Amino acid sequence: KGRRTPLDPYYRFNDVAYRWISLDNWTYSRTFKTPFDIKKWQKVNLVFEGVDTVAQILLNNVTLGRTDNMFNRYSFDITSVIQEVNFVEVRFLSAISYAAEQSRCHKGHSIPPVCPPPVQKGECHVNFIRKEQCSFSWDWGPSFPTQGIWKDVRIEAYNHYHLIYFSTTPLFGNTQQWCLEVESIFDVVSSKPIAGLVTVNIPKLQTQQTFSVKLQPGEGSIVQLVNINKSATVEPWWPNGHGKQTGYNMTTTFTMEAGCQIEKFSKVYFRTVELVQEPIPGSPGLSFYFKINGRPIFIKGSNWIPADSFQDRVTYDTLRLLLKSAADANMNALRVWGGGVYEQDEFYDICDEIGIMIWQDFMFACALYPTDQNYLESVRAEVSHQVRRLKSHPSIILWSGNNENEAAIASNWFSIPYPDIGVYIEDYVTLYVKNIREIVLCEDKSRPFVVSSPTNGLESVKEGWLSRDPYDTHYGDTHFYDYSNDCWNWTMYPKTRFASEYGFQSWPSFSTIEKVSSPEDWSCTSNFSLHRQHHEGGNIQMLQEIGRHFKLPQCPDPVKQFKDMIYLTQVMQAQCIKTETEFYRFSQSEIINGEGHTMGALYWQLNDIWQAPSWASLEYGGKWKLLHYFAQNFFAPLLPVAYEDKGVLHIYGVSDLHEDHKVTLRVSVHAWSSLEPVCTLAKEGVTVKAQSAVPIYKESICDLLERCRNCTRTSCVITFCLVGEDGLQSPRNHYFLSSLKDAVGLEKTQLNDIYIFALQTTAIAPFVTLDVGSIKGRFSDNGFLMTEKKKMVAFYPWEPTSVEELESSLILTSLLDVV
């Protein structure tokens, strides 16, 4: 079901087999009839919303112009070229050969990196072309340097004037009144100014205003300030988990003395955003957190990469499914990462609708970039177009200049000799500060801008836009990866102000791999398993992390061993990121040794670009990995979190709720060999503070085990939850007292699904996992520790299915099934 054919670009080794396609030059052409009378229109444009990437565009054998930037919009005046029947051609140049040529012609200093690491099987000089940077390969994705028309193409014909961009920006004044800045950018054809009226109407807010305007010849903008009726109640837009995402329908009518009337329908939202960077008592450095509508918000979420190497396969439904899965896992934010694309309008529309805040990178990642005049002009056009296109979205709360390029210079990733570093610093400031930042601040004064991620924020600015150590925990955000230490040990994680990237790899489930492989590929050491892993040493690192806490699979049957390995990588990834995220969440209200006040946790990464081992929690196609089920719990609005320090167990109550709550903490200690708890404790009247993390319980593990007779670290496990009034309840959390490979008393359990899906167990079962193969959908919970005889798990299908189909596909696994 859903099996890919050998022709599919993602099948087996096709990324390498199809390399010839991207080395060739391709031409797209067609004949079309003009569907209107040419003589009736003063101006006719041919508009490309997106061309990927380097092309010459001809109409009726006349060259209209050239394109060299995938992220720009191109509009060509064809008034004098269009005929009743037309022949249009888009002649592409191989992106690979163009990038190589640009690099070869570049005068002066080299611009590293030249090529990606060999393990990525990618192409070189991607920093010399304004194209999706990961399309030349990445450490989680293939190299498919596409050539084509990746967005809409249209012909616009108009007289007098034409609306090119339209945007709305909410402003909350000192008078505690909302107003709306409405900006319209026009192309005026006539040689004289055009006068007329603009009427803005928001019925739900009893607001209507009319303005007299004069449009000057050529391209220009007009800005209207609309005051929202004082007697109307404005419901602001809130992130997921903090309130409603109220939007208002607005109609803007342009009635000009000359020419037609233009009616523009839009949705407007009201929200403010502030990035707070202030001194913190008892801690050197500055805070780094977001306030939405004046309320500090702990940012919970992940990082977004392109959902496919072939953007035209990314439909509205693809986006909706992935973004809805983020919201369903209690996320309120995603970072659109700077090595992909500025996402399509629908992506941001969905985020507006479901309350996902967006940290928006500009498309520069893990590299240094040229700053010659042509390149800068192309980038300036790109930035101006993207900001105009996107700035009306309340979901976007931050612009960020690049991904990791400040760190690349500060940590000297590219081994630039010290005397030469000055020229690269100059390039950096020229590109991100003097060009990108300048345009963003000019086009959009309503949101914060940071130059890079990770960065030290205001401290980086103070140090001349490049800090000595962008990873400093006392300022800005950090990215953190460590595959050689024990990921269950919270002390290895940075107590940072804001964790904007961190993660561990795992394999996608067998049903996902199966679609693009053949039986000889199904082993840990097959060529396919090596080919799909684009991160140096990644497969070994996963096995090492597993080996710390679990018995490695030893099954003589290679396919069973492969499936066991997949399961364990997902268990390991979920448990590691759970530990790390819980650490960031419980650090939000405290300063320890000058560090803390962590106000954001965005793990790397949400989604996958193809079927391969990666850091994602959602597989290609949208299937939830165990990590995503865990995220639903570790991002829960109310959560008890446990950690151990010097032999003492600490439990914190973490809350994103807007009010304090009195709750009961329930702690159970189970022997691995019994479903009946050895002992339980209920601590009543615990106050969990609004939007905080507070210590609510501590006890030395020795005392705890002594109280629960016959318990040792290896024979028992702790589970706990918070229960309040009116059905308020946290997920049940767990804390392991030892590695599970050392656990005593674990028995192979009889797991039965009696019906869809009521599970029964005869013994405690860690990481119980349900998998229905390629049937699309998700479970209400997965990868859980089963400490009760029965558990109900619901399956939410994403397409029609049946009991029979589910029953025949269901595979149940728990830790002891791995042999």
mmCIF file of C-alpha atoms in Angstrom, residues 638-641 651-655 663-666 683 686 688 696 720-724 727-733:
data_model
loop_
_atom_site.group_PDB
_atom_site.id
_atom_site.type_symbol
_atom_site.label_atom_id
_atom_site.label_comp_id
_atom_site.label_asym_id
_atom_site.label_seq_id
_atom_site.Cartn_x
_atom_site.Cartn_y
_atom_site.Cartn_z
ATOM 1 C CA LEU A 638 0.557 21.167 33.165
ATOM 2 C CA LEU A 639 3.361 18.715 33.884
ATOM 3 C CA PRO A 640 5.289 17.288 36.839
ATOM 4 C CA VAL A 641 8.986 16.853 36.001
ATOM 5 C CA ILE A 651 9.845 17.035 41.352
ATOM 6 C CA TYR A 652 8.829 20.369 39.810
ATOM 7 C CA GLY A 653 5.346 21.486 38.844
ATOM 8 C CA VAL A 654 5.574 23.137 35.418
ATOM 9 C CA SER A 655 2.631 25.179 34.204
ATOM 10 C CA VAL A 663 -3.345 20.221 42.884
ATOM 11 C CA THR A 664 -2.497 16.862 44.371
ATOM 12 C CA LEU A 665 0.813 15.263 43.454
ATOM 13 C CA ARG A 666 0.439 11.486 43.187
ATOM 14 C CA LYS A 683 0.767 15.196 48.527
ATOM 15 C CA VAL A 686 0.359 21.688 46.181
ATOM 16 C CA VAL A 688 1.412 25.102 40.881
ATOM 17 C CA ILE A 696 6.918 20.757 44.732
ATOM 18 C CA PHE A 720 3.778 10.574 39.093
ATOM 19 C CA CYS A 721 1.056 12.976 37.998
ATOM 20 C CA LEU A 722 -0.814 16.104 39.098
ATOM 21 C CA VAL A 723 -4.564 16.069 39.645
ATOM 22 C CA GLY A 724 -6.599 19.225 40.237
ATOM 23 C CA GLY A 727 -10.915 17.528 35.589
ATOM 24 C CA LEU A 728 -7.563 19.323 35.558
ATOM 25 C CA GLN A 729 -4.909 16.648 35.151
ATOM 26 C CA SER A 730 -1.347 16.356 33.905
ATOM 27 C CA PRO A 731 -0.028 13.439 31.870
ATOM 28 C CA ARG A 732 1.476 10.642 33.988
ATOM 29 C CA ASN A 733 5.244 11.046 33.932
#
